[in-house]
CSV table of C-alpha atoms and ligand atoms in Angstrom, one decimal:
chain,number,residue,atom,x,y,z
C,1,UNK,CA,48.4,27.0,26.7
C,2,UNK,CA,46.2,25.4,24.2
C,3,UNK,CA,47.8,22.1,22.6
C,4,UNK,CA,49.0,22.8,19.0
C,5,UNK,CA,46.8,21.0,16.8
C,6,UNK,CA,48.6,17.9,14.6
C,7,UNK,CA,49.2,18.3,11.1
C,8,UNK,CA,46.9,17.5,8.5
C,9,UNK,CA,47.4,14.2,6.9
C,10,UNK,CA,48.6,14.2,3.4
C,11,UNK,CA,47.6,12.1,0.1
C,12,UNK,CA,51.0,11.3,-1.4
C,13,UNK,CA,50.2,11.0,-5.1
C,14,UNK,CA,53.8,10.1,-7.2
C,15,UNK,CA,53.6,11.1,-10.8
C,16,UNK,CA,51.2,13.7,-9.8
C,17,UNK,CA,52.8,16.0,-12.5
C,18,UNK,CA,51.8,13.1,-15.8
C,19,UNK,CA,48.4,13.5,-17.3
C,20,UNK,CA,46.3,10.9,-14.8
C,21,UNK,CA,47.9,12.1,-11.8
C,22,UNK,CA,47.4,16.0,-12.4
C,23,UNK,CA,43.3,15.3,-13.0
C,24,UNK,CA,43.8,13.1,-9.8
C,25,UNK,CA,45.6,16.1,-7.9
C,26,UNK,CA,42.9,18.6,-9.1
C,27,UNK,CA,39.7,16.4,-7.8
C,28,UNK,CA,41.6,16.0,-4.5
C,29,UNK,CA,42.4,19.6,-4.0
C,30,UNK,CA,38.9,20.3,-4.6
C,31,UNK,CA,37.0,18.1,-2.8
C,32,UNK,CA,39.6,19.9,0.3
C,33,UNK,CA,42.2,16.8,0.7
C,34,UNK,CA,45.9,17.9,1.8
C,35,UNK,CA,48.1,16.7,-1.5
C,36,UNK,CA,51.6,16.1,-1.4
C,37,UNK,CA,53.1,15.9,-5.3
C,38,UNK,CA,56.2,13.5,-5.7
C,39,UNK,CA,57.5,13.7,-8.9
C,40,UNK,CA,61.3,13.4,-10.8
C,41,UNK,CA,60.0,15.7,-13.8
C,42,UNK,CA,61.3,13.3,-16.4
C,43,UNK,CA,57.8,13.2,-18.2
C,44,UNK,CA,55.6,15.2,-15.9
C,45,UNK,CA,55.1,18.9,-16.5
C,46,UNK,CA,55.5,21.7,-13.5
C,47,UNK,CA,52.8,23.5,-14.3
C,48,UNK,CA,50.1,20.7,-13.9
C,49,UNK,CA,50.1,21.1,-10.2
C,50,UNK,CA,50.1,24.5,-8.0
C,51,UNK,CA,53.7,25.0,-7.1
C,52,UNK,CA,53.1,24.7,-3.3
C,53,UNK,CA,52.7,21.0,-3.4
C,54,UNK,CA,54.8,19.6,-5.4
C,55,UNK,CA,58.4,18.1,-4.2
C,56,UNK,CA,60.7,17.2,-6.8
C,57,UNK,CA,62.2,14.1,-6.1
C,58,UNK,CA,62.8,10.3,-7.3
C,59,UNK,CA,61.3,6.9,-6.0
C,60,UNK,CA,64.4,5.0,-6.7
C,61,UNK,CA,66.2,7.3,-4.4
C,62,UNK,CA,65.2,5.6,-1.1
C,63,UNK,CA,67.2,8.5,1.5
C,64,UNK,CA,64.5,10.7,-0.4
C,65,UNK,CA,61.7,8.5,0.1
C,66,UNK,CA,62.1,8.1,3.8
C,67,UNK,CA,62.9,11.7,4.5
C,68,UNK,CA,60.2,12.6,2.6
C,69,UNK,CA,57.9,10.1,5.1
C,70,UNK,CA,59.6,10.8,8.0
C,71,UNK,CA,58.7,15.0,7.4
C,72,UNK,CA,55.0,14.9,6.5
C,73,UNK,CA,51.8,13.3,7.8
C,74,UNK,CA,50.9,10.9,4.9
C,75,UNK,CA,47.6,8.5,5.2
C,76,UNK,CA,47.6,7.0,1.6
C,77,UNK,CA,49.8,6.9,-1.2
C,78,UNK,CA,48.4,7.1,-4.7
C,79,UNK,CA,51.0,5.9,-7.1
C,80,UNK,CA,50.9,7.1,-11.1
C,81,UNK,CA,54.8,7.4,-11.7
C,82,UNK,CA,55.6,5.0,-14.5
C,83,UNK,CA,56.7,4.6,-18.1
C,84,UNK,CA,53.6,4.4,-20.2
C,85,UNK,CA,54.8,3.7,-23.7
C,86,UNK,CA,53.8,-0.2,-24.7
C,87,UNK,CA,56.2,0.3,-28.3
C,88,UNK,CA,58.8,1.5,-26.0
C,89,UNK,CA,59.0,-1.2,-23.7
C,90,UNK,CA,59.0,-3.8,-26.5
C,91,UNK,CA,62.3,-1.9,-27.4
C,92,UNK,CA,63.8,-1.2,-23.6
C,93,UNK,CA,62.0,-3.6,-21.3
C,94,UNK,CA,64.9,-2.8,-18.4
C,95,UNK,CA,63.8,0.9,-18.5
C,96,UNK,CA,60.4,-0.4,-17.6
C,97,UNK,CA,60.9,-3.0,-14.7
C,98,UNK,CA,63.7,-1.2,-13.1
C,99,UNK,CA,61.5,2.1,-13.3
C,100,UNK,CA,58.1,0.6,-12.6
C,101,UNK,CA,58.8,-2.5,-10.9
C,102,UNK,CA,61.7,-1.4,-8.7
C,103,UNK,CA,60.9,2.1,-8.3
C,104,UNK,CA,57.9,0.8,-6.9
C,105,UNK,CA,59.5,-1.8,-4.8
C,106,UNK,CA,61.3,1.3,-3.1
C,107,UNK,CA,58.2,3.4,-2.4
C,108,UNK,CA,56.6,0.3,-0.8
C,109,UNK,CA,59.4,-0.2,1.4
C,110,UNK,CA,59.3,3.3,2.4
C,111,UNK,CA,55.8,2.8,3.3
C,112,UNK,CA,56.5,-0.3,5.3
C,113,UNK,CA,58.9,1.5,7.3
C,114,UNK,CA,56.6,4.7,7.6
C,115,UNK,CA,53.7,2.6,8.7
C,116,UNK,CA,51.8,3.7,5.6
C,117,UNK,CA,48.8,1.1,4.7
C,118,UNK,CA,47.0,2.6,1.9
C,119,UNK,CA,47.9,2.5,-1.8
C,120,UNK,CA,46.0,3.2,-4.9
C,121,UNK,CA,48.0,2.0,-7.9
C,122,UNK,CA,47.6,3.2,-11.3
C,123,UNK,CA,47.6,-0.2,-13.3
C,124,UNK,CA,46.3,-1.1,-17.4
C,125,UNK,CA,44.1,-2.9,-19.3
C,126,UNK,CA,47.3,-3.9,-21.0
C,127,UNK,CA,47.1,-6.4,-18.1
C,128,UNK,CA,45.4,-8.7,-19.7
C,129,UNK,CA,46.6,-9.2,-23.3
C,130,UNK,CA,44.3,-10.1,-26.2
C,131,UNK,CA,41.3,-12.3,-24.7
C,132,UNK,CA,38.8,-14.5,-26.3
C,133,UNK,CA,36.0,-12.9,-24.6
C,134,UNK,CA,34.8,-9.2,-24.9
C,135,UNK,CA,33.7,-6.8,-22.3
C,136,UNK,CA,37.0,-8.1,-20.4
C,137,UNK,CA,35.9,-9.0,-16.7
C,138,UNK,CA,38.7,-8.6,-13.8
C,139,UNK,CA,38.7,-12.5,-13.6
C,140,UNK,CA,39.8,-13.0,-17.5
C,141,UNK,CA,43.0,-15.1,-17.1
C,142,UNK,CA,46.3,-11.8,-17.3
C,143,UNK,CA,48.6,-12.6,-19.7
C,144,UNK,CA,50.1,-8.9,-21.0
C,145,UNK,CA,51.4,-8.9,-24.4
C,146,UNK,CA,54.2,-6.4,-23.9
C,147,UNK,CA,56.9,-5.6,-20.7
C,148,UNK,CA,54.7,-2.3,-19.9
C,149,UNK,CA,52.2,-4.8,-19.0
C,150,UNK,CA,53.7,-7.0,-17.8
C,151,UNK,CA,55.8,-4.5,-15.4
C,152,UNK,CA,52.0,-3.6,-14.1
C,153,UNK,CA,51.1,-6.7,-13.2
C,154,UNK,CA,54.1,-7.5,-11.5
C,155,UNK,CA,53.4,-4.5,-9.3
C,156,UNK,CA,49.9,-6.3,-8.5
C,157,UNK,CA,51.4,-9.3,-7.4
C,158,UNK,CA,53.5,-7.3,-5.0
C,159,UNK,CA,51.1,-5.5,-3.8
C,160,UNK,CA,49.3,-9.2,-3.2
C,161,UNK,CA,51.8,-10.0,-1.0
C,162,UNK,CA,52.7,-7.4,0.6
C,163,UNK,CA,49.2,-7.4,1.5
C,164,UNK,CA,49.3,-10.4,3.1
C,165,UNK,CA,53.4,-9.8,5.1
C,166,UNK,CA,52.3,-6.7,6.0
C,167,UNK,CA,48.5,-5.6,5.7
C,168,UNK,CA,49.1,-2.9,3.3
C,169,UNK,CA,45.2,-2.2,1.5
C,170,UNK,CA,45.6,-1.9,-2.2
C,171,UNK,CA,43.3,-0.5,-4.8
C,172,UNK,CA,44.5,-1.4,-8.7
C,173,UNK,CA,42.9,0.4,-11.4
C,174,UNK,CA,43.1,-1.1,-14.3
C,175,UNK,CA,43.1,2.1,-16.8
C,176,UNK,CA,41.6,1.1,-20.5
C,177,UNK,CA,42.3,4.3,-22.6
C,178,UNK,CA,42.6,7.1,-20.8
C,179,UNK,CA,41.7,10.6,-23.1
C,180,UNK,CA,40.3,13.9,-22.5
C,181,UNK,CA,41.2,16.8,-20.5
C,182,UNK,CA,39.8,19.2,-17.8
C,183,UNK,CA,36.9,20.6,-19.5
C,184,UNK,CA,38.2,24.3,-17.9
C,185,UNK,CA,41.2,23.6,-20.4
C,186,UNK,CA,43.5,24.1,-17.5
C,187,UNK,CA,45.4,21.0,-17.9
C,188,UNK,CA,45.6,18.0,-20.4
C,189,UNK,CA,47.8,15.5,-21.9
C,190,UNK,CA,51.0,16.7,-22.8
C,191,UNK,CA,53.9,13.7,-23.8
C,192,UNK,CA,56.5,13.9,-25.2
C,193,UNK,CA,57.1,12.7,-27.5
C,194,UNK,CA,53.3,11.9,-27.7
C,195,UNK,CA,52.5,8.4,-28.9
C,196,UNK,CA,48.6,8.4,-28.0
C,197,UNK,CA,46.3,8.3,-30.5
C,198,UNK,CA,43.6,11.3,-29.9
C,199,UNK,CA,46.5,14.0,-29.1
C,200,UNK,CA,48.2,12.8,-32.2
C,201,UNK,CA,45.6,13.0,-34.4
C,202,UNK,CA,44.4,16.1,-33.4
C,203,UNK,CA,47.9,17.9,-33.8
C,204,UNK,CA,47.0,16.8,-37.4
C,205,UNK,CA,44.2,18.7,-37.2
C,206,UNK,CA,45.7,21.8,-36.5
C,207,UNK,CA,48.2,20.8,-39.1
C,208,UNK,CA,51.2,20.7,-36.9
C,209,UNK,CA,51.7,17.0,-38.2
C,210,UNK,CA,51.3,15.8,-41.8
C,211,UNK,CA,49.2,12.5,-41.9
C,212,UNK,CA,48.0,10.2,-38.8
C,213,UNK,CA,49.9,6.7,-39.4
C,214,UNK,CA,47.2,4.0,-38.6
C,215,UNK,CA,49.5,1.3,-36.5
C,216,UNK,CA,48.3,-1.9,-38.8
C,217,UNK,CA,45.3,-2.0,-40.8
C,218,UNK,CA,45.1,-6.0,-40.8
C,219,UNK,CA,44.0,-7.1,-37.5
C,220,UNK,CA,40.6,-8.8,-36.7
C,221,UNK,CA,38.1,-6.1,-36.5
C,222,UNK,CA,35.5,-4.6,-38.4
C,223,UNK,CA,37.4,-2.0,-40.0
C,224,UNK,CA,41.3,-3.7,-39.5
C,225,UNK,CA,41.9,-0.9,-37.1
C,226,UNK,CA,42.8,-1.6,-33.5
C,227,UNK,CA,39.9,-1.3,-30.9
C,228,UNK,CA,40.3,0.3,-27.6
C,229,UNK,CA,37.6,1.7,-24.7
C,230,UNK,CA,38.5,5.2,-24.4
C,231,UNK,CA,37.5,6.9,-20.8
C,232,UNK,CA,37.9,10.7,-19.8
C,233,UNK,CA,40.1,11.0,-17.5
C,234,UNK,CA,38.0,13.2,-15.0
C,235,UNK,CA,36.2,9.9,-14.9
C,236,UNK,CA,39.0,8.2,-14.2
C,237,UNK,CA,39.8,10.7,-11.5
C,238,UNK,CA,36.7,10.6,-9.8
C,239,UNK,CA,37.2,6.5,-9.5
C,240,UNK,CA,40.2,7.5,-7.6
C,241,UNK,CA,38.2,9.1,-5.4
C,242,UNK,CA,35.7,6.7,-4.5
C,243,UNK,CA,38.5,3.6,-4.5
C,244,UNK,CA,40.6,6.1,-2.0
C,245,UNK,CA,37.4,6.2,0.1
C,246,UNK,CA,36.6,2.5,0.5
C,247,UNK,CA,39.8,1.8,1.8
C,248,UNK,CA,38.5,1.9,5.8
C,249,UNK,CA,41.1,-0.6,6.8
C,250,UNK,CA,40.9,-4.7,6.4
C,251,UNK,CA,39.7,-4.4,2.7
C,252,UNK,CA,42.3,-6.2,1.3
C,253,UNK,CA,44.0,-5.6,-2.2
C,254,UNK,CA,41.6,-5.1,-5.3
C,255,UNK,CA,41.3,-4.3,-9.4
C,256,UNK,CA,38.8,-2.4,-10.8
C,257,UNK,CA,38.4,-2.4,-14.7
C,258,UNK,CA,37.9,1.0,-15.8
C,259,UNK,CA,36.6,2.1,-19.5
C,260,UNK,CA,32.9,2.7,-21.0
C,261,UNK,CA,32.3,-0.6,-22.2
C,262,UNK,CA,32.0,0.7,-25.9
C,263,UNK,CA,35.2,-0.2,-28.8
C,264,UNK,CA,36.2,2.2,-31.1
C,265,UNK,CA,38.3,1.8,-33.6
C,266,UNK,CA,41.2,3.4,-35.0
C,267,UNK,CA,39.1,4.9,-37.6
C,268,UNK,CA,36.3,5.5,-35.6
C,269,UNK,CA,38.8,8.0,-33.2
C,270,UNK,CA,39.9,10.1,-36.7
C,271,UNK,CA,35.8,10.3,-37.7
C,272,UNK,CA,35.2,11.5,-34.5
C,273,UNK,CA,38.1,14.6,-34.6
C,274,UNK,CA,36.8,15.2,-37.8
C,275,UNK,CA,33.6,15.6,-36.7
C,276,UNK,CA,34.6,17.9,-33.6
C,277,UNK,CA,37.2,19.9,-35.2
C,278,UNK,CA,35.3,20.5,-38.6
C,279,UNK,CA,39.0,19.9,-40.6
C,280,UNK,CA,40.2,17.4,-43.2
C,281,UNK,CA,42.4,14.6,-40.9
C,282,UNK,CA,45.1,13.2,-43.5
C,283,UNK,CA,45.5,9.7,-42.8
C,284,UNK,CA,48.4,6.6,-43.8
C,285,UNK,CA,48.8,2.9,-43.1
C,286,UNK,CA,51.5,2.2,-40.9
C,287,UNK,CA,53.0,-1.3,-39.8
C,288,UNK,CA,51.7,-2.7,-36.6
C,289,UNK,CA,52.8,-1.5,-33.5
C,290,UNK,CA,54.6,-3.9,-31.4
C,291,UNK,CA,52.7,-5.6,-28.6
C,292,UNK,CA,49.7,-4.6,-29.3
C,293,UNK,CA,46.3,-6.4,-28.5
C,294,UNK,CA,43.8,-6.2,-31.4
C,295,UNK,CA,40.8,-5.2,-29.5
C,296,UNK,CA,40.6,-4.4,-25.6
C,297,UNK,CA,37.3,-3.3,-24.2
C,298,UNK,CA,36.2,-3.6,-20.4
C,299,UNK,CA,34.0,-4.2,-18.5
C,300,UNK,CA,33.8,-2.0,-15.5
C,301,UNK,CA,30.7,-3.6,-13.5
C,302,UNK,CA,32.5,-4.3,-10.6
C,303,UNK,CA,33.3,-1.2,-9.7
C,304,UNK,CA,30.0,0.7,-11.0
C,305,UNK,CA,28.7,-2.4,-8.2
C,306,UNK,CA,31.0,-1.7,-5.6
C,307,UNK,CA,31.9,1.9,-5.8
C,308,UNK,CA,28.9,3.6,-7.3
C,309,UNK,CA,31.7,4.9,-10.3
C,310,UNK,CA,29.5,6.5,-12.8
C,311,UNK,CA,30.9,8.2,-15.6
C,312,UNK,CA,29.5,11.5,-16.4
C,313,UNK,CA,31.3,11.9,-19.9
C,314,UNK,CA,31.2,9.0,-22.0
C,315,UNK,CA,30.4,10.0,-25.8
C,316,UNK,CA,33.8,10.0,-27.7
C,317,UNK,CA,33.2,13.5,-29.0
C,318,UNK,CA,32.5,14.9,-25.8
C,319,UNK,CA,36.0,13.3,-25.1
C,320,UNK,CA,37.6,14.7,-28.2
C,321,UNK,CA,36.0,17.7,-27.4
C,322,UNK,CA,37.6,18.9,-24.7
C,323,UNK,CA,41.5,17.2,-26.0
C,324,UNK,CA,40.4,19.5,-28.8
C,325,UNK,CA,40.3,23.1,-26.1
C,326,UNK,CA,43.3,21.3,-24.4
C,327,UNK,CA,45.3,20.9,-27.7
C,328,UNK,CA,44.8,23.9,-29.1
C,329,UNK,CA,45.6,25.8,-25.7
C,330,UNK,CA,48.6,23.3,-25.5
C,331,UNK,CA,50.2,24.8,-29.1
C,332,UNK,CA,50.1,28.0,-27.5
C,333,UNK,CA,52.0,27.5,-24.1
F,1,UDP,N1,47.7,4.3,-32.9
F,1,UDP,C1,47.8,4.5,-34.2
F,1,UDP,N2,48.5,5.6,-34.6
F,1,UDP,C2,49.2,6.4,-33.8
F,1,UDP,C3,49.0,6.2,-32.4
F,1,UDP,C4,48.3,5.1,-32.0
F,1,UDP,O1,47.2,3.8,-35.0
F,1,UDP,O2,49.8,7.4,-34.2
F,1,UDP,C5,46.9,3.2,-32.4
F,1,UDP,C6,47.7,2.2,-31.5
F,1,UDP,O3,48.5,1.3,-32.2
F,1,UDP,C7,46.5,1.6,-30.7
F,1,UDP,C8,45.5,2.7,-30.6
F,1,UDP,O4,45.8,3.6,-31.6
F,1,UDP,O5,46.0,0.5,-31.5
F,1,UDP,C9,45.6,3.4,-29.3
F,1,UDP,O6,46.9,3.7,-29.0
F,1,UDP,P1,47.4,4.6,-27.8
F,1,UDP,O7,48.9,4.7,-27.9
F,1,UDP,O8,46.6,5.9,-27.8
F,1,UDP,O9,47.0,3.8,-26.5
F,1,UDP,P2,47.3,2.3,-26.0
F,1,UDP,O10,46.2,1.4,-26.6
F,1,UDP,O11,48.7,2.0,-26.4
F,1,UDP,O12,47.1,2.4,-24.5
């Protein structure tokens, strides 16, 4: 009798229904990795992953967590779940450390008990706050402006030492502005209620909102406008790949920066959907947003040095481009 073969090891990717995680899910499956989809539904979106992998289920329930370990084969766990809205967690900072910080505090301890080593964690540029100096290197000094960054970098520190109690190998990556969507216009960014700039300003464009408000018009920049490094998220996915791959064991716990290296302003984002979408954008002044940083822009060298990441889609209207097929498929579903 020939032995049954063992299973196939799984990724474990948590939040894989949000916007990040789905483009994550998508290169995985394609590249031929076994995906297993953890995700509570309370932002993510059913349809963003292929029903077969996806288990419905939530990190702060720990039973779940340890069945869930104990019944598949799982050799890394790539971890997107999280709040994402930096106004928000001005306003409910609990929501955001007993969500991100303790739901993450169970998964780890379900991974410790699983004998699970490998984590890639989705973390921000909203990590580091407003700084002096501009690209931002991972060495600038962290000091988040806002509870949603701060929850992340909490999470790092954990990971820190859990690396050290337990030898678990961590990969951060700190996200700068994540936009875009699959160029086949399959899946895309979909919040609700959206609070990101590009989606927001192109349901403008297809006049299912009024006006853009511009969140403060009176900071430090060239125009007034807030600056922010916006990358495509299929970049952003394949990073995951490559930072998934260079954990071999014994490489300790890292942060990557991740972004283009090129600001654009508030303004600059609205030009740009004019230009793509051909339409008229109205626009208003708005107050400032709370907690946020005037200008953040990275620097990614370290892991174009270390990983070989090269992003294959970095002009903004390429980005808006395809949020522009996504959006418009989005109004119809
Ligand atoms: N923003 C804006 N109007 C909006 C939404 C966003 O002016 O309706 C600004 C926001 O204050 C920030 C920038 O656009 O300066 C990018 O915001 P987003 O929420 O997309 O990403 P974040 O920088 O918070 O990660």
């Amino acid at each position: 009798m020939p032995h049954p073969s063992p299973p196939t090891p799984h990724i474990l990717v948590t939040g894989g229904c949000g916007y990040i995680g789905s483009h994550v899910v998508r290169a995985l499956q394609e590249r031929g990795d076994s995906v297993v989809v953890v995700d509570n539904l309370c932002t993510g979106h059913p349809w963003a992953v292929p029903e077969k992998v996806l288990v419905k289920g939530d990190l702060a329930d720990r039973s779940f967590l340890s069945q869930l370990f104990s019944s598949h084969s799982i050799k890394a766990v790539l971890h997107f779940a999280s709040f994402i809205q930096v106004g928000e967690s001005v306003h409910a900072p609990l929501k955001y450390y007993d969500n991100n910080v303790a739901g993450t505090i169970s998964l780890l301890d379900a991974m410790s008990e699983a004998g699970v080593k490998k984590f890639l964690f989705s973390s921000t540029a909203a990590v580091y706050g407003t700084q002096a100096t501009v690209p931002i290197v991972e060495e600038a000094p962290l000091r988040p402006g806002n509870p949603y960054g701060r929850s992340k970098l909490m999470v790092e520190e954990i990971l820190r030492d859990c690396g050290q109690a337990w030898g678990l190998e961590t990969v951060a990556l700190r996200y700068f502005n994540a936009a875009g969507a699959h160029p086949s216009g399959e899946i895309g960014e979909a919040h609700d209620p959206e609070t990101h700039l590009i989606p927001l300003v192109l349901q403008t464009a297809a006049g299912r909102r009024d006006a853009v408000i511009i969140n403060g018009e009176d900071y430090d920049t060239p125009d007034g406008t807030c600056v922010r490094d916006y990358i495509h998220v299929c970049d952003l996915a394949d990073a995951h790949l490559l930072a998934l791959d260079s954990m071999k064991g014994g490489s300790g716990n890292r942060a990557y920066n991740l972004g283009n290296g090129a600001g654009y302003s508030v303004r600059d984002v609205i030009d740009a959907c004019q230009r793509v979408t051909g339409k008229s954008i109205p626009v208003k002044t708005g107050p400032r947003r709370a907690g946020d940083p005037s200008v953040l822009v990275a620097s990614s060298e370290r892991i174009t040095m270390e990983l070989a990441w090269r992003p294959r889609f970095t002009s903004l209207d390429k980005i808006v481009e395809d949020a522009w097929r996504w959006e418009r498929k989005l109004a119809g579903k």
